PDB file of C-alpha atoms in Angstrom:
ATOM      1  CA  GLY A 232     250.637 176.386 163.370  1.00 83.00           C
ATOM      2  CA  ILE A 233     253.179 178.426 165.230  1.00 89.00           C
ATOM      3  CA  GLN A 234     251.929 180.970 167.754  1.00 92.00           C
ATOM      4  CA  VAL A 235     253.507 184.421 167.983  1.00 94.00           C
ATOM      5  CA  GLU A 236     252.742 186.559 171.015  1.00 96.00           C
ATOM      6  CA  GLN A 237     253.839 190.120 171.605  1.00 97.00           C
ATOM      7  CA  SER A 238     253.861 192.082 174.820  1.00 97.00           C
ATOM      8  CA  PRO A 239     252.826 194.506 175.996  1.00 97.00           C
ATOM      9  CA  PRO A 240     249.886 195.169 173.655  1.00 96.00           C
ATOM     10  CA  ASP A 241     250.013 198.883 174.411  1.00 97.00           C
ATOM     11  CA  LEU A 242     252.745 201.114 175.754  1.00 97.00           C
ATOM     12  CA  ILE A 243     252.718 204.826 176.521  1.00 97.00           C
ATOM     13  CA  LEU A 244     256.014 206.591 177.133  1.00 96.00           C
ATOM     14  CA  GLN A 245     257.260 210.056 177.796  1.00 97.00           C
ATOM     15  CA  GLU A 246     259.760 211.313 175.251  1.00 97.00           C
ATOM     16  CA  GLY A 247     263.272 210.295 176.276  1.00 97.00           C
ATOM     17  CA  ALA A 248     262.256 207.100 178.057  1.00 97.00           C
ATOM     18  CA  ASN A 249     263.540 203.632 177.190  1.00 97.00           C
ATOM     19  CA  SER A 250     261.401 200.581 176.463  1.00 96.00           C
ATOM     20  CA  THR A 251     261.598 196.860 175.766  1.00 98.00           C
ATOM     21  CA  LEU A 252     259.143 195.025 173.533  1.00 98.00           C
ATOM     22  CA  ARG A 253     258.939 191.263 173.610  1.00 98.00           C
ATOM     23  CA  CYS A 254     258.072 188.621 171.025  1.00 98.00           C
ATOM     24  CA  ASN A 255     257.561 184.981 172.039  1.00 97.00           C
ATOM     25  CA  PHE A 256     257.101 182.174 169.553  1.00 95.00           C
ATOM     26  CA  SER A 257     255.947 178.636 170.179  1.00 94.00           C
ATOM     27  CA  ASP A 258     258.220 176.658 167.858  1.00 91.00           C
ATOM     28  CA  SER A 259     261.622 176.749 166.203  1.00 89.00           C
ATOM     29  CA  VAL A 260     262.120 179.375 163.526  1.00 89.00           C
ATOM     30  CA  ASN A 261     264.825 180.089 160.995  1.00 88.00           C
ATOM     31  CA  ASN A 262     264.202 183.794 160.668  1.00 90.00           C
ATOM     32  CA  LEU A 263     262.591 186.582 162.646  1.00 94.00           C
ATOM     33  CA  GLN A 264     261.913 190.152 161.635  1.00 95.00           C
ATOM     34  CA  TRP A 265     260.804 193.291 163.439  1.00 97.00           C
ATOM     35  CA  PHE A 266     258.691 195.899 161.653  1.00 96.00           C
ATOM     36  CA  HIS A 267     257.434 199.360 162.495  1.00 97.00           C
ATOM     37  CA  GLN A 268     254.081 200.511 161.144  1.00 96.00           C
ATOM     38  CA  ASN A 269     253.883 204.277 161.331  1.00 94.00           C
ATOM     39  CA  PRO A 270     250.639 206.188 161.983  1.00 91.00           C
ATOM     40  CA  TRP A 271     250.115 206.478 158.207  1.00 92.00           C
ATOM     41  CA  GLY A 272     250.141 202.706 157.808  1.00 92.00           C
ATOM     42  CA  GLN A 273     253.542 202.284 156.180  1.00 94.00           C
ATOM     43  CA  LEU A 274     255.438 199.131 157.192  1.00 95.00           C
ATOM     44  CA  ILE A 275     259.197 199.425 157.569  1.00 94.00           C
ATOM     45  CA  ASN A 276     261.579 196.568 158.227  1.00 93.00           C
ATOM     46  CA  LEU A 277     263.659 197.332 161.318  1.00 96.00           C
ATOM     47  CA  PHE A 278     265.651 194.164 161.853  1.00 95.00           C
ATOM     48  CA  TYR A 279     266.171 190.830 160.224  1.00 93.00           C
ATOM     49  CA  ILE A 280     267.471 188.882 163.192  1.00 93.00           C
ATOM     50  CA  PRO A 281     267.236 185.079 163.333  1.00 90.00           C
ATOM     51  CA  SER A 282     269.670 185.049 166.271  1.00 93.00           C
ATOM     52  CA  GLY A 283     272.064 187.256 168.180  1.00 95.00           C
ATOM     53  CA  THR A 284     271.980 191.017 168.633  1.00 97.00           C
ATOM     54  CA  LYS A 285     271.837 193.876 166.159  1.00 97.00           C
ATOM     55  CA  GLN A 286     271.822 197.611 166.667  1.00 97.00           C
ATOM     56  CA  ASN A 287     270.688 200.470 164.477  1.00 96.00           C
ATOM     57  CA  GLY A 288     270.959 203.864 166.129  1.00 97.00           C
ATOM     58  CA  ARG A 289     268.640 204.038 169.120  1.00 97.00           C
ATOM     59  CA  LEU A 290     267.102 200.670 168.312  1.00 97.00           C
ATOM     60  CA  SER A 291     268.531 197.265 168.998  1.00 98.00           C
ATOM     61  CA  ALA A 292     267.166 193.747 168.898  1.00 98.00           C
ATOM     62  CA  THR A 293     268.136 190.423 170.417  1.00 98.00           C
ATOM     63  CA  THR A 294     266.829 187.006 169.437  1.00 97.00           C
ATOM     64  CA  VAL A 295     267.430 183.919 171.584  1.00 96.00           C
ATOM     65  CA  ALA A 296     266.199 181.242 169.240  1.00 92.00           C
ATOM     66  CA  THR A 297     266.806 178.367 171.656  1.00 93.00           C
ATOM     67  CA  GLU A 298     264.483 180.012 174.190  1.00 95.00           C
ATOM     68  CA  ARG A 299     262.022 181.160 171.531  1.00 96.00           C
ATOM     69  CA  TYR A 300     261.901 184.870 172.126  1.00 97.00           C
ATOM     70  CA  SER A 301     263.116 188.155 170.714  1.00 98.00           C
ATOM     71  CA  LEU A 302     263.391 191.599 172.305  1.00 98.00           C
ATOM     72  CA  LEU A 303     263.305 195.027 170.689  1.00 98.00           C
ATOM     73  CA  TYR A 304     264.896 197.846 172.664  1.00 98.00           C
ATOM     74  CA  ILE A 305     264.097 201.477 172.033  1.00 97.00           C
ATOM     75  CA  SER A 306     266.282 203.983 173.835  1.00 97.00           C
ATOM     76  CA  SER A 307     265.695 207.709 174.261  1.00 97.00           C
ATOM     77  CA  SER A 308     262.302 207.420 172.583  1.00 97.00           C
ATOM     78  CA  GLN A 309     261.039 210.160 170.286  1.00 97.00           C
ATOM     79  CA  THR A 310     257.527 211.045 169.160  1.00 96.00           C
ATOM     80  CA  THR A 311     258.414 209.701 165.718  1.00 96.00           C
ATOM     81  CA  ASP A 312     258.817 206.240 167.274  1.00 97.00           C
ATOM     82  CA  SER A 313     255.055 206.092 167.767  1.00 97.00           C
ATOM     83  CA  GLY A 314     253.194 203.418 165.863  1.00 96.00           C
ATOM     84  CA  VAL A 315     252.794 199.664 166.005  1.00 97.00           C
ATOM     85  CA  TYR A 316     255.724 197.281 166.240  1.00 98.00           C
ATOM     86  CA  PHE A 317     255.323 193.799 164.818  1.00 97.00           C
ATOM     87  CA  CYS A 318     257.502 190.738 164.944  1.00 96.00           C
ATOM     88  CA  ALA A 319     257.158 188.053 162.292  1.00 94.00           C
ATOM     89  CA  VAL A 320     258.605 184.570 161.980  1.00 92.00           C
ATOM     90  CA  ASP A 321     259.289 182.686 158.791  1.00 82.00           C
ATOM     91  CA  SER A 322     257.324 179.605 159.839  1.00 71.00           C
ATOM     92  CA  ASP A 323     254.042 180.147 157.950  1.00 79.00           C
ATOM     93  CA  MET A 324     255.159 183.799 157.850  1.00 86.00           C
ATOM     94  CA  ARG A 325     253.243 184.504 161.062  1.00 92.00           C
ATOM     95  CA  PHE A 326     252.972 187.952 162.560  1.00 94.00           C
ATOM     96  CA  GLY A 327     252.288 188.820 166.151  1.00 95.00           C
ATOM     97  CA  ALA A 328     249.352 191.102 166.975  1.00 94.00           C
ATOM     98  CA  GLY A 329     251.765 193.971 167.612  1.00 95.00           C
ATOM     99  CA  THR A 330     252.671 196.438 170.343  1.00 97.00           C
ATOM    100  CA  ARG A 331     251.135 199.890 169.953  1.00 96.00           C
ATOM    101  CA  LEU A 332     253.626 202.485 171.174  1.00 97.00           C
ATOM    102  CA  THR A 333     252.672 206.070 171.907  1.00 97.00           C
ATOM    103  CA  VAL A 334     255.453 208.510 172.758  1.00 97.00           C
ATOM    104  CA  LYS A 335     254.249 211.734 174.303  1.00 97.00           C
ATOM    105  CA  PRO A 336     256.223 214.994 174.046  1.00 95.00           C
TER     106      PRO A 336
ATOM    107  CA  ILE B  33     263.413 204.494 142.984  1.00 57.00           C
ATOM    108  CA  ALA B  34     263.323 200.755 143.600  1.00 66.00           C
ATOM    109  CA  GLY B  35     260.443 199.376 145.570  1.00 93.00           C
ATOM    110  CA  ILE B  36     256.964 197.945 145.525  1.00 96.00           C
ATOM    111  CA  THR B  37     253.884 199.625 144.161  1.00 96.00           C
ATOM    112  CA  GLN B  38     250.259 198.673 144.749  1.00 97.00           C
ATOM    113  CA  ALA B  39     247.106 199.753 142.988  1.00 97.00           C
ATOM    114  CA  PRO B  40     244.542 200.980 143.657  1.00 97.00           C
ATOM    115  CA  THR B  41     245.248 202.935 146.841  1.00 97.00           C
ATOM    116  CA  SER B  42     241.690 202.400 147.972  1.00 97.00           C
ATOM    117  CA  GLN B  43     238.499 200.942 146.553  1.00 97.00           C
ATOM    118  CA  ILE B  44     234.874 200.612 147.524  1.00 97.00           C
ATOM    119  CA  LEU B  45     233.320 197.526 145.994  1.00 96.00           C
ATOM    120  CA  ALA B  46     229.820 196.067 145.897  1.00 97.00           C
ATOM    121  CA  ALA B  47     229.476 192.542 147.240  1.00 98.00           C
ATOM    122  CA  GLY B  48     229.596 189.928 144.513  1.00 97.00           C
ATOM    123  CA  ARG B  49     231.873 191.938 142.230  1.00 97.00           C
ATOM    124  CA  ARG B  50     235.237 190.712 141.004  1.00 97.00           C
ATOM    125  CA  MET B  51     238.313 192.735 141.929  1.00 97.00           C
ATOM    126  CA  THR B  52     242.026 192.470 141.203  1.00 98.00           C
ATOM    127  CA  LEU B  53     244.581 194.179 143.386  1.00 98.00           C
ATOM    128  CA  ARG B  54     247.856 194.852 141.616  1.00 98.00           C
ATOM    129  CA  CYS B  55     251.366 194.570 142.989  1.00 98.00           C
ATOM    130  CA  THR B  56     254.621 195.251 141.150  1.00 98.00           C
ATOM    131  CA  GLN B  57     258.200 195.171 142.432  1.00 97.00           C
ATOM    132  CA  ASP B  58     261.374 196.191 140.646  1.00 96.00           C
ATOM    133  CA  MET B  59     263.930 194.673 143.007  1.00 95.00           C
ATOM    134  CA  ARG B  60     264.054 191.355 141.140  1.00 95.00           C
ATOM    135  CA  HIS B  61     263.015 189.568 144.307  1.00 96.00           C
ATOM    136  CA  ASN B  62     262.090 185.922 143.953  1.00 97.00           C
ATOM    137  CA  ALA B  63     259.478 185.757 146.718  1.00 96.00           C
ATOM    138  CA  MET B  64     256.288 187.780 146.941  1.00 97.00           C
ATOM    139  CA  TYR B  65     253.488 187.786 149.479  1.00 97.00           C
ATOM    140  CA  TRP B  66     249.951 189.072 150.006  1.00 98.00           C
ATOM    141  CA  TYR B  67     248.727 189.900 153.513  1.00 97.00           C
ATOM    142  CA  ARG B  68     245.541 191.311 154.931  1.00 98.00           C
ATOM    143  CA  GLN B  69     245.529 193.483 158.008  1.00 97.00           C
ATOM    144  CA  ASP B  70     242.464 193.697 160.205  1.00 94.00           C
ATOM    145  CA  LEU B  71     242.153 195.731 163.374  1.00 83.00           C
ATOM    146  CA  GLY B  72     243.705 193.934 166.322  1.00 71.00           C
ATOM    147  CA  LEU B  73     244.800 190.896 164.299  1.00 74.00           C
ATOM    148  CA  GLY B  74     248.118 191.973 162.879  1.00 85.00           C
ATOM    149  CA  LEU B  75     248.918 190.757 159.377  1.00 94.00           C
ATOM    150  CA  ARG B  76     247.835 187.397 158.027  1.00 95.00           C
ATOM    151  CA  LEU B  77     249.315 185.731 154.990  1.00 95.00           C
ATOM    152  CA  ILE B  78     246.849 185.077 152.168  1.00 97.00           C
ATOM    153  CA  HIS B  79     249.020 183.664 149.369  1.00 97.00           C
ATOM    154  CA  TYR B  80     252.676 183.664 148.482  1.00 96.00           C
ATOM    155  CA  SER B  81     254.992 182.884 145.612  1.00 97.00           C
ATOM    156  CA  ASN B  82     258.538 181.639 146.057  1.00 95.00           C
ATOM    157  CA  THR B  83     259.438 182.231 142.417  1.00 96.00           C
ATOM    158  CA  ALA B  84     257.805 183.087 139.115  1.00 95.00           C
ATOM    159  CA  GLY B  85     255.421 180.351 138.028  1.00 95.00           C
ATOM    160  CA  THR B  86     254.736 179.002 141.522  1.00 96.00           C
ATOM    161  CA  THR B  87     252.228 180.005 144.198  1.00 97.00           C
ATOM    162  CA  GLY B  88     251.166 178.704 147.589  1.00 96.00           C
ATOM    163  CA  LYS B  89     248.434 179.164 150.161  1.00 96.00           C
ATOM    164  CA  GLY B  90     248.940 181.065 153.361  1.00 94.00           C
ATOM    165  CA  GLU B  91     246.913 181.222 156.542  1.00 93.00           C
ATOM    166  CA  VAL B  92     243.718 182.728 155.046  1.00 95.00           C
ATOM    167  CA  PRO B  93     243.521 181.839 151.322  1.00 97.00           C
ATOM    168  CA  ASP B  94     239.772 181.218 150.917  1.00 97.00           C
ATOM    169  CA  GLY B  95     238.059 183.598 148.498  1.00 97.00           C
ATOM    170  CA  TYR B  96     241.349 184.764 146.955  1.00 98.00           C
ATOM    171  CA  SER B  97     243.501 183.671 144.047  1.00 98.00           C
ATOM    172  CA  VAL B  98     246.915 184.756 142.779  1.00 98.00           C
ATOM    173  CA  SER B  99     249.134 184.282 139.772  1.00 97.00           C
ATOM    174  CA  ARG B 100     252.838 184.844 139.164  1.00 97.00           C
ATOM    175  CA  ALA B 101     253.421 185.024 135.425  1.00 97.00           C
ATOM    176  CA  ASN B 102     256.706 186.914 135.822  1.00 97.00           C
ATOM    177  CA  THR B 103     259.123 188.047 138.528  1.00 97.00           C
ATOM    178  CA  ASP B 104     257.775 191.564 138.921  1.00 97.00           C
ATOM    179  CA  ASP B 105     253.993 191.180 139.169  1.00 98.00           C
ATOM    180  CA  PHE B 106     251.835 189.382 141.713  1.00 98.00           C
ATOM    181  CA  PRO B 107     248.117 190.242 141.353  1.00 98.00           C
ATOM    182  CA  LEU B 108     245.536 189.207 143.949  1.00 98.00           C
ATOM    183  CA  THR B 109     241.998 188.484 142.738  1.00 98.00           C
ATOM    184  CA  LEU B 110     238.761 188.371 144.681  1.00 97.00           C
ATOM    185  CA  ALA B 111     236.417 186.402 142.436  1.00 95.00           C
ATOM    186  CA  SER B 112     233.221 187.405 144.232  1.00 97.00           C
ATOM    187  CA  ALA B 113     233.828 189.902 147.015  1.00 97.00           C
ATOM    188  CA  VAL B 114     232.103 189.567 150.395  1.00 98.00           C
ATOM    189  CA  PRO B 115     231.918 192.129 153.240  1.00 97.00           C
ATOM    190  CA  SER B 116     234.302 190.057 155.397  1.00 96.00           C
ATOM    191  CA  GLN B 117     237.008 190.817 152.851  1.00 97.00           C
ATOM    192  CA  THR B 118     236.940 194.460 153.893  1.00 97.00           C
ATOM    193  CA  SER B 119     240.512 195.027 154.998  1.00 97.00           C
ATOM    194  CA  VAL B 120     243.823 196.657 154.212  1.00 97.00           C
ATOM    195  CA  TYR B 121     245.866 194.535 151.825  1.00 98.00           C
ATOM    196  CA  PHE B 122     249.645 194.629 151.755  1.00 98.00           C
ATOM    197  CA  CYS B 123     251.958 193.166 149.176  1.00 98.00           C
ATOM    198  CA  ALA B 124     255.565 192.372 150.109  1.00 96.00           C
ATOM    199  CA  SER B 125     258.637 190.886 148.505  1.00 96.00           C
ATOM    200  CA  SER B 126     261.938 189.374 149.602  1.00 94.00           C
ATOM    201  CA  GLN B 127     264.961 187.855 147.942  1.00 94.00           C
ATOM    202  CA  GLY B 128     263.883 184.415 149.124  1.00 90.00           C
ATOM    203  CA  TRP B 129     261.323 182.876 151.470  1.00 86.00           C
ATOM    204  CA  GLY B 130     261.784 184.258 154.973  1.00 81.00           C
ATOM    205  CA  ASN B 131     264.415 186.809 153.973  1.00 88.00           C
ATOM    206  CA  GLU B 132     264.085 190.507 154.788  1.00 89.00           C
ATOM    207  CA  GLN B 133     260.706 191.676 153.508  1.00 92.00           C
ATOM    208  CA  PHE B 134     259.833 194.989 151.893  1.00 94.00           C
ATOM    209  CA  PHE B 135     256.234 196.162 151.884  1.00 96.00           C
ATOM    210  CA  GLY B 136     254.111 198.133 149.481  1.00 97.00           C
ATOM    211  CA  PRO B 137     251.950 201.052 150.673  1.00 96.00           C
ATOM    212  CA  GLY B 138     248.786 198.957 150.939  1.00 96.00           C
ATOM    213  CA  THR B 139     245.303 198.952 149.393  1.00 97.00           C
ATOM    214  CA  ARG B 140     242.310 199.807 151.545  1.00 97.00           C
ATOM    215  CA  LEU B 141     239.341 197.745 150.311  1.00 97.00           C
ATOM    216  CA  THR B 142     235.772 198.171 151.484  1.00 97.00           C
ATOM    217  CA  VAL B 143     233.149 195.654 150.385  1.00 97.00           C
ATOM    218  CA  LEU B 144     229.571 196.762 150.879  1.00 96.00           C
TER     219      LEU B 144
END
């Protein structure tokens, strides 16, 4: 089946810093999603982005389907951004292992 | 408020017992999914349903069964629980397969 790899596995930032999270996938996909799991375990859909670029406030995402990767950008990070970020592809509905982000005040 | 509900919130179960996790959505979504989340492994798909009356196997279906009698409900059954099924279980739904997914709050299951 398709492989989904996320990097880095862990990321620690100071409040106000910017970051880029990466998601690589091993085969063609029709759809890709980014999720945030907060420290209480709740999963929230951030972006549904099979291709192109989308922005939502301080977050934006870019998917280059032909090169099999997606990037999630977080600008001016806040402590509330802490948690685990997952990407998922529609092929077999596979999730990556996630990037654990900690934003320190 | 529209969304997905799961029950119970948490459960401790003796090995060998039968258990059904409940999931209900009121968004009239066609597709529903069950995932398990284990530490360090992300989420893995157990079973899914593209529409009422149909179900399919995901990445880790062994030891689990599902049914989809109507659009709103998608219960997950463990026929004879084993300790390796200790996990957090999430239900999700989307308008169609691969569309934007919405998740329930999860069920934390411990099998002793």
